[in-house]
PDB file of C-alpha atoms in Angstrom:
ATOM      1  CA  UNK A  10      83.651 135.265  42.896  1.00 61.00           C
ATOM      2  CA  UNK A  11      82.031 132.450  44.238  1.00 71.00           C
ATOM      3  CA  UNK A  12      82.625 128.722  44.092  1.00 83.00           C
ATOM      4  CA  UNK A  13      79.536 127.053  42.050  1.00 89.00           C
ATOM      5  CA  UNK A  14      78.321 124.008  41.712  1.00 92.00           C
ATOM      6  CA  UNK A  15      78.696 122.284  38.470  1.00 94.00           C
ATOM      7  CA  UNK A  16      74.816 120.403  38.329  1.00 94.00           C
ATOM      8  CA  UNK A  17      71.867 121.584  37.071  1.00 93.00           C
ATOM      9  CA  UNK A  18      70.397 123.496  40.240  1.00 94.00           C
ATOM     10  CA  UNK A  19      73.663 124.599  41.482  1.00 94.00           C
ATOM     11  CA  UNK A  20      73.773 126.399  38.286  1.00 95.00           C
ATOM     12  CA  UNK A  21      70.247 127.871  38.242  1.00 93.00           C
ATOM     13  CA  UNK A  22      71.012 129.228  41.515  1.00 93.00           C
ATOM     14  CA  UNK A  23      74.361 131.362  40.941  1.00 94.00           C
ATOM     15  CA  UNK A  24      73.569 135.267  40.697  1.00 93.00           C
ATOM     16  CA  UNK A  25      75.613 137.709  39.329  1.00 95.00           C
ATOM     17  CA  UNK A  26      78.254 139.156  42.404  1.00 92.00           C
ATOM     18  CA  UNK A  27      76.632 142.942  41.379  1.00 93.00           C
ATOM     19  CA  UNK A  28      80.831 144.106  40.345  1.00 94.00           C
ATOM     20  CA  UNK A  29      80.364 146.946  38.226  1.00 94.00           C
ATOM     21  CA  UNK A  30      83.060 148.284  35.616  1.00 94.00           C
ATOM     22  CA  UNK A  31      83.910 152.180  36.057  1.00 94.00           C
ATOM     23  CA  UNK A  32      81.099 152.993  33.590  1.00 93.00           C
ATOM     24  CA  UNK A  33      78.632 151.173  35.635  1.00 94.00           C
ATOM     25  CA  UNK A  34      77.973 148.524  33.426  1.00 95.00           C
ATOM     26  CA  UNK A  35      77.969 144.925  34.835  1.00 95.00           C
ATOM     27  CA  UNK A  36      81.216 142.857  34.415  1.00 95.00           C
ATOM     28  CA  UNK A  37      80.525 139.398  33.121  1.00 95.00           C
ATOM     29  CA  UNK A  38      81.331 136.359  35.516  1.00 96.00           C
ATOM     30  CA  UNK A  39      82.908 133.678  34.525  1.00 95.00           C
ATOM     31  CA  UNK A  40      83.282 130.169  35.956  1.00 95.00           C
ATOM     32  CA  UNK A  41      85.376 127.499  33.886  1.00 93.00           C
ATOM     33  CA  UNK A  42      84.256 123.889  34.605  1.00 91.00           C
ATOM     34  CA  UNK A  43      87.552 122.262  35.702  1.00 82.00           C
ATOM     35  CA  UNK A  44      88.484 118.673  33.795  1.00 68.00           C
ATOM     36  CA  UNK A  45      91.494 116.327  33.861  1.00 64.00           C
ATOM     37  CA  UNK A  46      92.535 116.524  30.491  1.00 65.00           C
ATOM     38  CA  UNK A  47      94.510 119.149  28.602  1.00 70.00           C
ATOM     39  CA  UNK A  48      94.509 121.114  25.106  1.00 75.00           C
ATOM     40  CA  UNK A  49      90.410 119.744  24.531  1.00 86.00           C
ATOM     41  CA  UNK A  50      89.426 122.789  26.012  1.00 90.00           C
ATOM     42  CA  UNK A  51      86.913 123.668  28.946  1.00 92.00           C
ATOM     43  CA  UNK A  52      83.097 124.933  29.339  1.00 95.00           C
ATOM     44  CA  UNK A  53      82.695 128.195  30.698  1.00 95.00           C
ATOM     45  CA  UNK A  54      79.364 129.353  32.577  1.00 97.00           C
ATOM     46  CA  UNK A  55      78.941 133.367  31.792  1.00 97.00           C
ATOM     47  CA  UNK A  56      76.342 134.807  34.481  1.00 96.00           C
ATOM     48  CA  UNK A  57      75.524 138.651  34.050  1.00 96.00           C
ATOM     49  CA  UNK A  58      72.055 140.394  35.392  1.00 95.00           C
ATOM     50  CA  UNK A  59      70.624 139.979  32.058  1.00 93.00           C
ATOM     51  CA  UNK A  60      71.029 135.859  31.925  1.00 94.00           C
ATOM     52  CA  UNK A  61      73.258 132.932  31.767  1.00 96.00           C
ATOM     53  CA  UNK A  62      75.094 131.444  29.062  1.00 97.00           C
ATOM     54  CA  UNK A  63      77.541 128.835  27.992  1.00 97.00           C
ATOM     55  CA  UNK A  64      81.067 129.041  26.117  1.00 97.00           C
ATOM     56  CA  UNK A  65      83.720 126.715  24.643  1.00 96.00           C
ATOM     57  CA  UNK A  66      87.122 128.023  25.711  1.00 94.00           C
ATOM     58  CA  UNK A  67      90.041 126.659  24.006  1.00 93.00           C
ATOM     59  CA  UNK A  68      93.593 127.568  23.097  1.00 89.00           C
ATOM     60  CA  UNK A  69      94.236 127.515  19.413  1.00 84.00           C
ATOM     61  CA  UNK A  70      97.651 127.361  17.612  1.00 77.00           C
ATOM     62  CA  UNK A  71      98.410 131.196  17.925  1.00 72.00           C
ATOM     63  CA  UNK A  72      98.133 130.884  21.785  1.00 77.00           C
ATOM     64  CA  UNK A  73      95.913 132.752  22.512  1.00 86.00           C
ATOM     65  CA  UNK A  74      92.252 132.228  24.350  1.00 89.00           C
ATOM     66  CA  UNK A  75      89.218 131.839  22.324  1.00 92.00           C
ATOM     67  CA  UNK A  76      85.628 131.509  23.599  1.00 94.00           C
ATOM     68  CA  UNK A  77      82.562 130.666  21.286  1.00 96.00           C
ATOM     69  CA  UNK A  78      79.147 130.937  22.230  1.00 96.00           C
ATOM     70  CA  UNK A  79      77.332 127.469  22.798  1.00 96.00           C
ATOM     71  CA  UNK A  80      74.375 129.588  24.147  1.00 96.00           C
ATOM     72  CA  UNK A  81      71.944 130.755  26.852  1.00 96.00           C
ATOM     73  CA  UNK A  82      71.272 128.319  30.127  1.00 97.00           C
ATOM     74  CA  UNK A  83      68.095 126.485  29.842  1.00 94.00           C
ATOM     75  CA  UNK A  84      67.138 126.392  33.519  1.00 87.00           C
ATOM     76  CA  UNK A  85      63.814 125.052  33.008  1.00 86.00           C
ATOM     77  CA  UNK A  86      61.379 123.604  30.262  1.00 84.00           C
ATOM     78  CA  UNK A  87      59.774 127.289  30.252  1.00 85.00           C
ATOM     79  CA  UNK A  88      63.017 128.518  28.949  1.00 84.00           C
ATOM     80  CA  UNK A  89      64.898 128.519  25.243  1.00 89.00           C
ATOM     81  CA  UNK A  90      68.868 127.426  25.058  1.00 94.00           C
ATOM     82  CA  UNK A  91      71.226 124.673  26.914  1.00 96.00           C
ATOM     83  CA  UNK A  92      70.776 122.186  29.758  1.00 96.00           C
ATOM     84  CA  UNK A  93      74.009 121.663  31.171  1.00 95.00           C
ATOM     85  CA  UNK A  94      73.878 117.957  29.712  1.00 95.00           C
ATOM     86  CA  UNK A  95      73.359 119.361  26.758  1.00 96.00           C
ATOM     87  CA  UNK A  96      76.199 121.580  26.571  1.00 96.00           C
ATOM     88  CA  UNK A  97      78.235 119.115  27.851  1.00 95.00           C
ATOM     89  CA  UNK A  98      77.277 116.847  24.449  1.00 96.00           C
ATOM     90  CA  UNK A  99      78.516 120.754  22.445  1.00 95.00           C
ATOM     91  CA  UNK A 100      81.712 120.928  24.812  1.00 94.00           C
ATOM     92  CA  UNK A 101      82.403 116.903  23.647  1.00 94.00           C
ATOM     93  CA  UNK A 102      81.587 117.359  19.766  1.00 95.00           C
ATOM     94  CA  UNK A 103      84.064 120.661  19.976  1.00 95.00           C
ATOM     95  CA  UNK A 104      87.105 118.942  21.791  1.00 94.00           C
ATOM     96  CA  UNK A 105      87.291 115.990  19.500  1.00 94.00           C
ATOM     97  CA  UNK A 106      87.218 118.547  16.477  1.00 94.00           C
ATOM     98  CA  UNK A 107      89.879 120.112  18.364  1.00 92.00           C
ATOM     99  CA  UNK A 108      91.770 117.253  18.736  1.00 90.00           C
ATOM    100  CA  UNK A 109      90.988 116.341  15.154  1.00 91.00           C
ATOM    101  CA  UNK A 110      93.267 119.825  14.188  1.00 90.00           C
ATOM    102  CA  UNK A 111      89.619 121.782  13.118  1.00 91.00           C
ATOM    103  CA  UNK A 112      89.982 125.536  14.725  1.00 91.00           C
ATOM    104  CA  UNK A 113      86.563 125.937  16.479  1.00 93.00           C
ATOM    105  CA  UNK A 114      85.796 129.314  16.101  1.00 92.00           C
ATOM    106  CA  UNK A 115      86.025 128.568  11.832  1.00 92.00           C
ATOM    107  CA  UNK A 116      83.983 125.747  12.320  1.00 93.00           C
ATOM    108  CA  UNK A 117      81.149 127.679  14.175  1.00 93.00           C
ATOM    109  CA  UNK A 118      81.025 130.242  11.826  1.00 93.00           C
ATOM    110  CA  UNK A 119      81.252 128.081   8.753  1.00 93.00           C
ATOM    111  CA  UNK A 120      78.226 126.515  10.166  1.00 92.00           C
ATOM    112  CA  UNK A 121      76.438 129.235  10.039  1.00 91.00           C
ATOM    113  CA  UNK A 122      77.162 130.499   7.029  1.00 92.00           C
ATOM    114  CA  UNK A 123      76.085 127.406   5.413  1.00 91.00           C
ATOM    115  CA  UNK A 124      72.876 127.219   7.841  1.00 90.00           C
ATOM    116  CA  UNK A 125      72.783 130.840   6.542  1.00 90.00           C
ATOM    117  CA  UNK A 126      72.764 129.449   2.875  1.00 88.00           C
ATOM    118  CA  UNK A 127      70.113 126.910   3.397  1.00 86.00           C
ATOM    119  CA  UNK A 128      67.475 129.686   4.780  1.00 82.00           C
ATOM    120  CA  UNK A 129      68.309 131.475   1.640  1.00 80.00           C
ATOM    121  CA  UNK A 130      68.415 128.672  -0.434  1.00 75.00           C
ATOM    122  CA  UNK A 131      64.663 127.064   1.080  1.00 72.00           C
ATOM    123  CA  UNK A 132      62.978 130.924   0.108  1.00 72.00           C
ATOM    124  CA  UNK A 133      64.560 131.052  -3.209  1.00 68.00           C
ATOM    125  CA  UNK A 134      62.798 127.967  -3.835  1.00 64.00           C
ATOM    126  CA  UNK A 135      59.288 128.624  -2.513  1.00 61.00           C
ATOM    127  CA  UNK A 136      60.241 131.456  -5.736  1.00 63.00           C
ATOM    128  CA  UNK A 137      61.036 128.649  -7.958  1.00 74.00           C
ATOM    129  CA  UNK A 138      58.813 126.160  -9.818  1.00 82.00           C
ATOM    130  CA  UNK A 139      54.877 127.867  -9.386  1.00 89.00           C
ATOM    131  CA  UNK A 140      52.388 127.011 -11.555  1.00 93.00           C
ATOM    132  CA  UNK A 141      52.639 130.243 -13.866  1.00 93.00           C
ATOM    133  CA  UNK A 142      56.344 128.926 -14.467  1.00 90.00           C
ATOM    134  CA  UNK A 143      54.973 125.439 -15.288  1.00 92.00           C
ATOM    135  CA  UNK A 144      53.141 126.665 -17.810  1.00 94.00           C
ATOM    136  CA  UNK A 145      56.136 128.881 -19.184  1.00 93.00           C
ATOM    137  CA  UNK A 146      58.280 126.054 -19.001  1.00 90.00           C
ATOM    138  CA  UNK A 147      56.232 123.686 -20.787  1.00 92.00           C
ATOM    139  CA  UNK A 148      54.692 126.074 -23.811  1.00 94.00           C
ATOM    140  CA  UNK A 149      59.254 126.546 -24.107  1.00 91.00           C
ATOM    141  CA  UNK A 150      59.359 123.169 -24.447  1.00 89.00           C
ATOM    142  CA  UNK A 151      57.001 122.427 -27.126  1.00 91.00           C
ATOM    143  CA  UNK A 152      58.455 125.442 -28.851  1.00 91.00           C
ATOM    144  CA  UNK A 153      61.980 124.042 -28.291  1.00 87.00           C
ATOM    145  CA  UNK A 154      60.611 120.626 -30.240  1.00 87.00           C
ATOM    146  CA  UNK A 155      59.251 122.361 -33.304  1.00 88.00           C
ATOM    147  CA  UNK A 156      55.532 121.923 -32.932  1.00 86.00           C
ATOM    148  CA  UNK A 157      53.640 124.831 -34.229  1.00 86.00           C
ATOM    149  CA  UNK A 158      50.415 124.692 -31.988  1.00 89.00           C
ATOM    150  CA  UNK A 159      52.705 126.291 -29.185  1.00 91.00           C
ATOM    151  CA  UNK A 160      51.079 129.205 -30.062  1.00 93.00           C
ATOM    152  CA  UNK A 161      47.429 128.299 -29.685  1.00 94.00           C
ATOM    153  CA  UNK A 162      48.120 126.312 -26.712  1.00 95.00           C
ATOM    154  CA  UNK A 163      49.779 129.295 -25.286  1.00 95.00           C
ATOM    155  CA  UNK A 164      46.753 131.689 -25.947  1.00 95.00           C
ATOM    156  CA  UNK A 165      44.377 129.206 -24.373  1.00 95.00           C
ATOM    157  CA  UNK A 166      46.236 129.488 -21.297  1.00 96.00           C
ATOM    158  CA  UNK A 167      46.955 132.791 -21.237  1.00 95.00           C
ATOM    159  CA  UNK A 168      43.036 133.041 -22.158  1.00 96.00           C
ATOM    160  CA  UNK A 169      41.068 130.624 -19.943  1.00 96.00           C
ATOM    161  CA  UNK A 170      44.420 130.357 -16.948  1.00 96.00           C
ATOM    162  CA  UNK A 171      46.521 133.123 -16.625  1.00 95.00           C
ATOM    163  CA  UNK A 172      43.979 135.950 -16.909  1.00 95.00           C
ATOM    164  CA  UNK A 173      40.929 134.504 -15.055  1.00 96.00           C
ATOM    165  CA  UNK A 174      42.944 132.778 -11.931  1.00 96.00           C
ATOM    166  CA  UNK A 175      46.077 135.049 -11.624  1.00 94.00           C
ATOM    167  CA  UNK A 176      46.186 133.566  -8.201  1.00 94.00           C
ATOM    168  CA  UNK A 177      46.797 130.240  -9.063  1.00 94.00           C
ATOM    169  CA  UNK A 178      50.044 131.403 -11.008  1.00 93.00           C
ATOM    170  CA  UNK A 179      52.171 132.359  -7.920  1.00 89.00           C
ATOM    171  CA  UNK A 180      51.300 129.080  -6.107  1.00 90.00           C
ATOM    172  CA  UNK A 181      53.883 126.345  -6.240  1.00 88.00           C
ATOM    173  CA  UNK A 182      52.864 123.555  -8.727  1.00 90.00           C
ATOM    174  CA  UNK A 183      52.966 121.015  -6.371  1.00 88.00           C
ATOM    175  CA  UNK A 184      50.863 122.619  -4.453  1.00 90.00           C
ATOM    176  CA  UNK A 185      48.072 123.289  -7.139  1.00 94.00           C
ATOM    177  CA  UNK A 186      45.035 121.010  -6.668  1.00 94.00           C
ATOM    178  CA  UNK A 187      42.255 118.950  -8.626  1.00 94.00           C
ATOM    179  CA  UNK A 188      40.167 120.961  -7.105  1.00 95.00           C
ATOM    180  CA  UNK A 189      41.965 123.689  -8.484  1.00 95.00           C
ATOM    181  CA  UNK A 190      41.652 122.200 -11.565  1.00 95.00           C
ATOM    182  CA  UNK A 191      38.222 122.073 -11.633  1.00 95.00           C
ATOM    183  CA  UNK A 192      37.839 125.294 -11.028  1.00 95.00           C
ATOM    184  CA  UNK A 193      39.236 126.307 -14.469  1.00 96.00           C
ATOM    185  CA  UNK A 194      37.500 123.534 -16.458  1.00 96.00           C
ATOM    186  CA  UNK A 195      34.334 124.598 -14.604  1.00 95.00           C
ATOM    187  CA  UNK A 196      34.278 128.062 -15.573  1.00 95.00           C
ATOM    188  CA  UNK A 197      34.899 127.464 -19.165  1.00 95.00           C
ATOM    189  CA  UNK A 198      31.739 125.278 -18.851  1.00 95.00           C
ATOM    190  CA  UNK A 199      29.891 127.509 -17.136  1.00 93.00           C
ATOM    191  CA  UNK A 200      30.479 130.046 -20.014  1.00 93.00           C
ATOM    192  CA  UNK A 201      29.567 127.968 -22.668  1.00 93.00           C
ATOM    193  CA  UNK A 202      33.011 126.452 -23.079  1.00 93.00           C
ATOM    194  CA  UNK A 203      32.780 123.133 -23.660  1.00 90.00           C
ATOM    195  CA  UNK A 204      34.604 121.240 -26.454  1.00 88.00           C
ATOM    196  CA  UNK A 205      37.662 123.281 -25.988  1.00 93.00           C
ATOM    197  CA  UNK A 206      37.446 122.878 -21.902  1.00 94.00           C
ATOM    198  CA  UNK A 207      38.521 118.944 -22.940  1.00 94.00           C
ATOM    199  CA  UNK A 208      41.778 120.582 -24.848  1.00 94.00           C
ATOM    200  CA  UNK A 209      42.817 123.167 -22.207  1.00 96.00           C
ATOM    201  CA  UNK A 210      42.319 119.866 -19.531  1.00 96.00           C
ATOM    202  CA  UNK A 211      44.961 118.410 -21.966  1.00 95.00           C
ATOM    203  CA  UNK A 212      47.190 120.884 -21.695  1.00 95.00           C
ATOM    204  CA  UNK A 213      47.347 121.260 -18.560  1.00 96.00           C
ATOM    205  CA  UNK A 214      47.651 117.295 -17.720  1.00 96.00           C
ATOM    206  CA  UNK A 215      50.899 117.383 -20.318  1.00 94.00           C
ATOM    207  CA  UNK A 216      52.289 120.772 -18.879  1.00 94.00           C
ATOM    208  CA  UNK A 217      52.355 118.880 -15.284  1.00 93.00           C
ATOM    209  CA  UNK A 218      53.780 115.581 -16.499  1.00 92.00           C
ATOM    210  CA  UNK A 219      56.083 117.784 -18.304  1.00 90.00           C
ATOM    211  CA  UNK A 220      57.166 119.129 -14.855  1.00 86.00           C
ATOM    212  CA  UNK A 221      57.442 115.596 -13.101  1.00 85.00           C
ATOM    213  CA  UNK A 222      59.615 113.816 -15.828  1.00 81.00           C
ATOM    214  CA  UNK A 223      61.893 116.996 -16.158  1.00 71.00           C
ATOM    215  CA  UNK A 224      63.747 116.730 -12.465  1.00 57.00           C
ATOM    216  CA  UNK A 225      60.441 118.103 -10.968  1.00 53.00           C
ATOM    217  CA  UNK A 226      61.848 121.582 -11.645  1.00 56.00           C
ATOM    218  CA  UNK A 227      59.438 123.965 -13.987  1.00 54.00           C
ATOM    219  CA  UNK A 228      61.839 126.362 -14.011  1.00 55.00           C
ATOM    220  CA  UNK A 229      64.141 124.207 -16.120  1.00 56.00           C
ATOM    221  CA  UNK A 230      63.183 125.124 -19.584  1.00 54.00           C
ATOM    222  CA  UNK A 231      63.123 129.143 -18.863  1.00 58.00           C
ATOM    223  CA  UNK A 232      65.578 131.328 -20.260  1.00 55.00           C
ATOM    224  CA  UNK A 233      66.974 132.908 -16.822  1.00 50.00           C
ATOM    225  CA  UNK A 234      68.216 129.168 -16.228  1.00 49.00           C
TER     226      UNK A 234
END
């Protein structure tokens, strides 16, 4: 293979040497940027046909070579992945948590199992704490205290909230507006609602300080948690 250049245009200007394995399939290339030091492991420059990438390659306790994926060559700002400064900064991080006695390969994929975790964690709570579970919560909690209106304060939501703007109950509560608001107290106007538009107002002004002052989580008070 050839010698390359170890900059950013020398890279962006290696092409694949065209070797073929006996299936016709492109054999990958790889160049390993040389350094002085030893056991901190080295980058490695993959070229095939397809695109360019960049490894860690390292020797763990077993002995034997491991590479892990840093990612694709970023030869220009038109392109996704690694400048070669930039992979440079990956190759650092991972040598001093190989000196540090942290097997990279674990690390990586730890990493992304918890990155992993935090995507699933971030849509489980767009699930958690709308405005139909604020009202759950809170009608729970006035139950949970002994005060008998919990019923009647329940049917006037379920009667002038739930069933007219079954939209609004899937939104997240902190995302529910005056406006919003207004919209419910308007209609029961509109119909002829008035005196007990100033009660459901009330209810709905405790059931959101209910949700601020309980660890801004509605879902607190419901049985599944």
């Amino acid at each position: 293979m050839q010698k390359i250049e170890w900059t950013a245009p020398g890279l962006k200007g290696v092409q694949h040497s065209g070797r073929t394995d006996k299936k016709g399939r492109p054999i990958k290339d790889r160049y390993s940027e040389n350094n002085d030091r030893r056991n901190v492991g080295r980058l490695i420059f993959e070229v095939l046909p397809s695109g360019k990438s960049f490894y860690f390659a390292y020797f763990p306790k077993d002995g034997r070579r491991r590479l892990v994926r840093i990612g694709p060559f970023k030869a220009d700002n038109t392109t996704p992945g690694y400048t070669l400064a930039e992979a440079r900064e990956k190759r650092d991080k991972y040598s001093k948590l190989l000196q540090d006695g942290i097997d990279i390969k674990t690390y990586v994929e730890q990493q992304r199992e918890a990155e992993q975790q935090r995507v699933r964690d971030h849509e489980d709570s767009k699930r958690n704490g709308t405005f139909g579970q604020l009202l759950d919560s809170y009608i729970l909690w006035i139950k949970a205290r002994g005060k008998r209106s919990y019923q009647s304060v329940n049917d006037s939501l379920t009667t002038y909230v739930r069933k007219p703007f079954p939209g609004l109950l899937s939104m997240r509560a902190d995302q529910i507006t005056p406006a919003d608001i207004l919209d419910v107290i308007g209609r029961m106007i509109k119909n002829g609602v008035t005196t007990h538009s100033n009660r459901v107002r009330s209810y709905l002004m405790a059931a959101f300080n209910h949700g601020i002052k309980h660890d801004n989580d509605p879902a607190s008070y419901l049985p599944e948690n």
